[in-house]
Amino acid sequence: MAGWLWGSIVFLFCTFLTNYTAKLLIRCLETYRGSTYGDIGAAAFGDRGRNFVSCVFVIELFTIGVAMVILLGDGLQSLFPRLGFLTIYIFCFAVLTPMLFLPIRKLAYASLIGVISGFCLVMVIVYDGFSKDEQPGSLWNFAKTEFIPSNLYNIPLSFGLIMAGYSGHAVFPSIYRDMENPREYTQMIDLTYIITSSIYIIMAVAGYAMFGLDTMQEITQNLASTPGYHKLVNSFAIWLIVLTPIAKYGIMLNPITVTCDLLLDGLPRVEAWSKYDTWRSFLLNGLVRVLLSAFVIYVAAVFPGFDRIVALLGALFSFGISAIFPLECYRRLFGHSISTTESIVIWVLLIISSIMAIAGTIASFLL
């Protein structure tokens, strides 16, 4: 999409930027004795910072839920091309909604499917690429690609798509506090980035070389529609991708359901109505989950396009949570004690990140 040159530049910038901000977050956490991402926001901006972070998290998780539904729908479409649009989303509602009723401890084990499917997909793509000699989809005979994109609009669109892979900063403070030896946090971050970046590079290079300008919004769609591959191997990979949203849906929306439950329980009329019988409380909690799931699936149906959702998620939320917010918190908390050089670096990164976030968000809506 962004070509070999700009795609590489944006990828390297996002990788080193988020690695740097992951370490800044922990310096803020160590100094102000917090334990969560929200505590850092409160230290830098007061209660408004904590409330802002909570609000952004809810919107981000909702957007991820929409992306999960679209991913499931597209996977089903690849496996069963004859299924209609309405049938697919009714199936998504029937399968995904029960996930919101499961306890988080059970959902955590199911989320391992996502990790396994990611590794398997990389191996399947490389295997498929070397199993064919002719285009499309061969690593022996590359597809048509671009060094610099002919459509420059693709460059800002790539900002969010690439940055979406680095949206995990919200959990880093919790991981740091749970580590047996927190002094190894920096080495852990560097090792994590080496592994994940290597996987991203293999996936990006292999996928673009195999399908070039004909790369679809999801690589599994290319695998399903390209002749000459081992059908059983590709079907296995696509099924793993289909199972990933089912496994992660409940985990992604759990904080939203908990927030809704707390808000409802805090309303005097609701509290007065539900205190007489326990079934009333269960009924309200169940209704919240059904309506939330229905709304998520409705948004996925009217706002289709996995690439659009991921581009928006990366530009609007990942840049904010993984780059802009950590940089600004660090600047506010340590601006009086850092060197002039470091201050300039922080400001330059803030400006570049803000420009990329704005440009990427606009591009995702214009896609």
Coordinates of C-alpha atoms in Angstrom, one line a residue:
M1 CA 0.0 0.0 0.0
A2 CA 2.7 2.5 1.0
G3 CA 5.4 0.9 -1.1
W4 CA 8.6 -0.6 0.0
L5 CA 10.2 2.8 0.8
W6 CA 7.5 4.6 2.8
G7 CA 6.2 1.4 4.3
S8 CA 9.6 0.6 5.7
I9 CA 10.1 4.2 7.0
V10 CA 6.7 4.3 8.8
F11 CA 7.3 0.8 10.2
L12 CA 10.7 1.7 11.6
F13 CA 9.5 5.0 13.0
C14 CA 6.5 3.4 14.8
T15 CA 8.7 0.5 16.1
F16 CA 11.3 2.7 17.7
L17 CA 8.8 5.4 18.8
T18 CA 6.7 2.9 20.8
N19 CA 9.7 1.1 22.2
Y20 CA 10.9 4.4 23.6
T21 CA 7.5 5.4 25.0
A22 CA 7.1 2.0 26.6
K23 CA 10.2 2.8 28.7
L24 CA 9.0 6.3 29.4
L25 CA 5.8 5.0 30.9
I26 CA 7.6 2.9 33.5
R27 CA 9.8 5.9 34.5
C28 CA 6.6 7.8 35.2
L29 CA 5.2 4.8 37.1
E30 CA 8.4 4.4 39.2
T31 CA 8.5 8.0 40.2
Y32 CA 4.8 8.5 41.1
R33 CA 4.1 5.1 42.6
G34 CA 1.2 4.2 40.4
S35 CA 0.2 0.7 39.2
T36 CA -1.9 1.3 36.1
Y37 CA -2.0 3.4 32.9
G38 CA -4.8 5.5 34.5
D39 CA -2.6 6.3 37.5
I40 CA 0.0 7.8 35.2
G41 CA -2.7 10.0 33.6
A42 CA -3.9 11.1 37.0
A43 CA -0.3 12.0 38.1
A44 CA 0.2 14.1 35.0
F45 CA -3.3 15.6 34.5
G46 CA -5.3 14.9 37.7
D47 CA -8.6 13.1 37.8
R48 CA -9.4 14.5 34.3
G49 CA -6.5 12.5 33.0
R50 CA -7.8 9.3 34.6
N51 CA -11.3 9.9 33.3
F52 CA -10.0 10.7 29.8
V53 CA -8.0 7.5 29.7
S54 CA -11.0 5.5 30.8
C55 CA -13.2 7.0 28.1
V56 CA -10.6 6.4 25.4
F57 CA -10.2 2.8 26.6
V58 CA -13.9 2.1 26.3
I59 CA -14.1 3.6 22.8
E60 CA -11.0 1.7 21.7
L61 CA -12.3 -1.6 23.0
F62 CA -15.6 -1.1 21.3
T63 CA -13.7 -0.4 18.0
I64 CA -11.7 -3.6 18.5
G65 CA -14.9 -5.5 19.1
V66 CA -16.2 -4.2 15.7
A67 CA -12.9 -5.3 14.1
M68 CA -13.3 -8.8 15.6
V69 CA -16.8 -9.1 14.1
I70 CA -15.6 -8.0 10.7
L71 CA -12.7 -10.4 10.8
L72 CA -15.0 -13.3 11.7
G73 CA -17.5 -12.3 9.0
D74 CA -14.8 -12.1 6.3
G75 CA -13.3 -15.4 7.4
L76 CA -16.7 -17.1 7.2
Q77 CA -17.2 -15.6 3.7
S78 CA -13.9 -17.0 2.6
L79 CA -14.8 -20.5 3.9
F80 CA -18.4 -20.4 2.8
P81 CA -18.7 -18.1 -0.2
R82 CA -22.4 -18.9 -0.7
L83 CA -23.4 -17.5 2.7
G84 CA -25.4 -14.3 2.5
F85 CA -24.5 -11.0 4.2
L86 CA -27.4 -11.2 6.7
T87 CA -26.8 -14.9 7.4
I88 CA -23.2 -14.2 8.3
Y89 CA -24.0 -11.4 10.8
I90 CA -26.8 -13.3 12.4
F91 CA -24.4 -16.2 12.9
C92 CA -21.8 -13.8 14.4
F93 CA -24.4 -12.5 16.8
A94 CA -25.4 -16.0 17.8
V95 CA -21.8 -17.2 18.4
L96 CA -20.2 -14.1 19.8
T97 CA -22.9 -12.9 22.3
P98 CA -22.5 -15.9 24.6
M99 CA -18.8 -15.1 25.0
L100 CA -19.9 -12.0 27.0
F101 CA -21.4 -14.2 29.7
L102 CA -18.3 -16.2 30.4
P103 CA -16.0 -15.4 33.3
I104 CA -12.8 -13.6 32.4
R105 CA -10.6 -16.5 33.7
K106 CA -12.0 -18.9 31.2
L107 CA -11.8 -16.4 28.4
A108 CA -8.1 -15.9 29.1
Y109 CA -7.3 -19.5 28.2
A110 CA -9.2 -19.2 25.0
S111 CA -7.2 -16.2 24.0
L112 CA -4.2 -18.4 23.4
I113 CA -5.9 -19.3 20.1
G114 CA -5.0 -15.8 18.9
V115 CA -1.3 -16.3 19.6
I116 CA -1.2 -19.8 18.0
S117 CA -3.1 -18.6 14.9
G118 CA -0.7 -15.7 14.4
F119 CA 2.3 -18.0 14.3
C120 CA 0.5 -20.6 12.2
L121 CA -0.5 -17.9 9.6
V122 CA 3.1 -16.7 9.2
M123 CA 4.2 -20.3 8.6
V124 CA 1.4 -21.0 6.2
I125 CA 2.1 -17.9 4.1
V126 CA 5.8 -18.7 3.8
Y127 CA 5.0 -22.3 3.0
D128 CA 2.5 -21.3 0.3
G129 CA 4.9 -18.8 -1.1
F130 CA 7.6 -21.4 -1.7
S131 CA 5.1 -24.0 -2.9
K132 CA 4.3 -22.1 -6.1
D133 CA 6.5 -21.1 -9.0
E134 CA 4.2 -18.8 -10.8
Q135 CA 2.3 -15.6 -9.9
P136 CA 0.2 -14.7 -8.0
G137 CA 1.3 -15.8 -4.6
S138 CA 4.8 -17.1 -5.2
L139 CA 8.0 -16.2 -3.3
W140 CA 10.0 -17.5 -6.3
N141 CA 8.3 -15.1 -8.8
F142 CA 7.3 -11.8 -7.1
A143 CA 4.1 -10.0 -7.9
K144 CA 4.1 -6.4 -9.2
T145 CA 5.0 -4.1 -6.3
E146 CA 5.9 -0.4 -5.9
F147 CA 8.9 1.2 -4.4
I148 CA 7.0 4.5 -3.9
P149 CA 3.2 4.3 -4.1
S150 CA 1.6 5.8 -7.2
N151 CA -1.2 7.0 -5.0
L152 CA 0.3 9.2 -2.3
Y153 CA -2.9 9.0 -0.4
N154 CA -1.9 5.5 0.6
I155 CA 1.0 6.9 2.7
P156 CA -1.2 8.5 5.5
L157 CA -3.5 5.5 5.3
S158 CA -0.6 3.3 6.2
F159 CA 0.1 5.3 9.4
G160 CA -2.8 3.7 11.3
L161 CA -2.5 0.3 9.7
I162 CA 1.1 -0.1 10.9
M163 CA 0.6 1.6 14.2
A164 CA -2.3 -0.7 15.1
G165 CA 0.2 -3.4 15.8
Y166 CA 1.7 -1.4 18.6
S167 CA -1.4 -0.7 20.8
G168 CA -0.5 -2.7 23.9
H169 CA 1.0 0.1 26.0
A170 CA -2.1 0.2 28.2
V171 CA -1.2 -3.1 29.8
F172 CA 2.6 -2.4 30.2
P173 CA 2.2 -0.8 33.7
S174 CA 0.3 -3.8 35.0
I175 CA 2.9 -6.2 33.5
Y176 CA 5.6 -4.2 35.1
R177 CA 4.0 -4.4 38.6
D178 CA 3.4 -8.2 38.2
M179 CA 7.0 -9.0 37.2
E180 CA 9.0 -11.0 39.6
N181 CA 12.0 -8.8 38.8
P182 CA 10.9 -5.4 37.5
R183 CA 14.5 -4.5 36.8
E184 CA 14.3 -6.8 33.7
Y185 CA 11.4 -4.8 32.2
T186 CA 13.6 -3.0 29.7
Q187 CA 15.2 -6.2 28.5
M188 CA 11.7 -7.8 28.3
I189 CA 10.4 -4.9 26.2
D190 CA 13.4 -5.1 23.8
L191 CA 13.1 -8.9 23.4
T192 CA 9.3 -8.6 22.8
Y193 CA 9.9 -5.9 20.2
I194 CA 12.6 -8.1 18.5
I195 CA 10.2 -11.1 18.3
T196 CA 7.1 -9.2 17.2
S197 CA 8.9 -6.9 14.8
S198 CA 10.5 -10.0 13.1
I199 CA 7.0 -11.5 12.7
Y200 CA 5.6 -8.3 11.3
I201 CA 8.5 -8.0 8.8
I202 CA 8.2 -11.6 7.6
M203 CA 4.4 -11.2 7.2
A204 CA 4.7 -7.9 5.4
V205 CA 7.6 -8.8 3.1
A206 CA 6.2 -12.2 2.2
G207 CA 2.6 -11.0 1.7
Y208 CA 3.6 -8.0 -0.4
A209 CA 6.1 -10.0 -2.5
M210 CA 3.5 -12.7 -3.1
F211 CA 0.5 -10.6 -4.0
G212 CA 1.8 -7.0 -4.5
L213 CA -0.8 -4.5 -5.6
D214 CA -3.5 -7.2 -5.5
T215 CA -3.1 -7.7 -1.8
M216 CA -6.5 -7.7 -0.1
Q217 CA -7.5 -6.1 3.2
E218 CA -6.9 -9.5 4.9
I219 CA -4.2 -11.9 3.7
T220 CA -6.5 -14.8 4.3
Q221 CA -8.7 -13.6 1.5
N222 CA -5.8 -13.9 -0.9
L223 CA -5.0 -17.4 0.4
A224 CA -8.6 -18.5 -0.1
S225 CA -8.9 -17.0 -3.6
T226 CA -5.5 -17.9 -5.1
P227 CA -5.3 -21.3 -7.0
G228 CA -2.4 -23.7 -6.6
Y229 CA -2.1 -23.8 -2.8
H230 CA -2.6 -26.8 -0.6
K231 CA -6.3 -26.4 0.3
L232 CA -6.2 -28.3 3.6
V233 CA -3.3 -26.2 4.9
N234 CA -5.0 -22.9 3.9
S235 CA -8.3 -24.0 5.3
F236 CA -6.6 -24.8 8.6
A237 CA -5.1 -21.3 8.7
I238 CA -8.4 -19.6 7.9
W239 CA -10.2 -21.6 10.5
L240 CA -7.7 -20.4 13.1
I241 CA -8.3 -16.8 12.1
V242 CA -12.1 -17.4 12.3
L243 CA -11.7 -18.8 15.8
T244 CA -9.5 -15.8 17.0
P245 CA -12.4 -13.3 17.2
I246 CA -14.6 -15.8 19.0
A247 CA -11.8 -16.3 21.6
K248 CA -11.0 -12.6 22.0
Y249 CA -14.5 -11.0 21.7
G250 CA -15.4 -11.6 25.3
I251 CA -12.1 -10.4 26.7
M252 CA -12.1 -7.2 24.6
L253 CA -15.6 -6.2 25.6
N254 CA -15.4 -7.3 29.3
P255 CA -14.3 -3.9 30.6
I256 CA -17.2 -2.3 28.8
T257 CA -19.7 -4.7 30.3
V258 CA -18.2 -4.2 33.8
T259 CA -18.4 -0.4 33.3
C260 CA -22.1 -0.6 32.2
D261 CA -22.9 -2.9 35.2
L262 CA -21.4 -0.4 37.6
L263 CA -23.2 2.5 36.0
L264 CA -26.5 0.7 36.2
D265 CA -26.0 -0.4 39.8
G266 CA -25.3 3.2 40.7
L267 CA -28.6 4.5 39.5
P268 CA -31.1 4.8 42.4
R269 CA -34.1 3.6 40.5
V270 CA -32.3 0.6 39.1
E271 CA -30.9 -0.2 42.6
A272 CA -34.3 0.0 44.1
W273 CA -35.9 -2.2 41.4
S274 CA -33.3 -4.9 41.5
K275 CA -32.7 -5.3 45.2
Y276 CA -35.9 -7.3 45.8
D277 CA -35.0 -10.3 43.6
T278 CA -31.6 -11.4 42.4
W279 CA -33.1 -12.5 39.0
R280 CA -33.7 -8.8 38.2
S281 CA -30.0 -8.0 38.5
F282 CA -29.1 -11.0 36.3
L283 CA -31.8 -9.8 33.8
L284 CA -30.3 -6.3 33.6
N285 CA -26.8 -7.6 33.3
G286 CA -27.8 -10.0 30.6
L287 CA -29.7 -7.3 28.7
V288 CA -26.7 -5.1 28.8
R289 CA -24.6 -7.8 27.2
V290 CA -27.1 -8.7 24.5
L291 CA -27.7 -5.0 23.5
L292 CA -23.9 -4.3 23.6
S293 CA -23.2 -7.2 21.3
A294 CA -26.1 -6.3 19.0
F295 CA -24.8 -2.7 18.7
V296 CA -21.2 -3.9 18.0
I297 CA -22.4 -6.2 15.2
Y298 CA -24.7 -3.5 13.8
V299 CA -21.8 -1.1 13.5
A300 CA -19.7 -3.8 11.9
A301 CA -22.4 -4.4 9.4
V302 CA -22.9 -0.8 8.4
F303 CA -19.2 0.1 8.6
P304 CA -17.6 -2.8 6.8
G305 CA -14.0 -3.1 5.8
F306 CA -11.4 -4.6 8.2
D307 CA -8.7 -2.3 6.8
R308 CA -10.8 0.8 7.5
I309 CA -11.4 -0.2 11.1
V310 CA -7.8 -1.1 11.7
A311 CA -6.6 2.1 10.1
L312 CA -8.9 4.1 12.4
L313 CA -7.9 2.1 15.4
G314 CA -4.2 2.7 14.8
A315 CA -4.4 6.4 13.8
L316 CA -6.9 7.6 16.4
F317 CA -6.2 5.3 19.4
S318 CA -2.8 3.6 19.0
F319 CA -1.0 6.9 18.4
G320 CA -2.8 8.5 21.3
I321 CA -2.3 5.6 23.8
S322 CA 1.1 4.4 22.7
A323 CA 2.8 7.6 21.6
I324 CA 1.2 11.0 22.3
F325 CA -0.1 10.4 25.8
P326 CA 3.1 8.8 27.2
L327 CA 5.2 11.5 25.6
E328 CA 3.0 14.3 27.0
C329 CA 2.8 12.7 30.5
Y330 CA 6.6 12.4 30.6
R331 CA 7.0 16.0 29.4
R332 CA 4.6 17.3 32.1
L333 CA 6.1 15.2 34.9
F334 CA 9.8 15.5 34.1
G335 CA 10.0 18.6 31.9
H336 CA 11.8 20.5 34.6
S337 CA 14.5 18.0 35.0
I338 CA 15.3 16.6 31.6
S339 CA 18.1 17.9 29.3
T340 CA 17.5 20.4 26.5
T341 CA 18.3 17.6 23.9
E342 CA 15.8 15.2 25.4
S343 CA 13.2 18.0 25.6
I344 CA 13.7 18.7 21.9
V345 CA 13.4 15.0 21.1
I346 CA 10.1 14.7 23.0
W347 CA 8.7 17.8 21.3
V348 CA 9.7 16.5 17.8
L349 CA 8.2 13.1 18.5
L350 CA 5.0 14.7 19.8
I351 CA 4.6 16.9 16.7
I352 CA 5.3 14.1 14.2
S353 CA 3.0 11.7 16.1
S354 CA 0.2 14.2 16.2
I355 CA 0.5 15.0 12.5
M356 CA 0.5 11.2 11.7
A357 CA -2.5 10.6 13.9
I358 CA -4.5 13.4 12.4
A359 CA -3.5 12.5 8.8
G360 CA -4.1 8.8 9.4
T361 CA -7.6 9.4 11.0
I362 CA -8.7 11.5 8.1
A363 CA -7.4 9.0 5.6
S364 CA -9.3 6.1 7.3
F365 CA -12.6 8.0 6.9
L366 CA -11.8 8.8 3.2
L367 CA -11.0 5.2 2.4

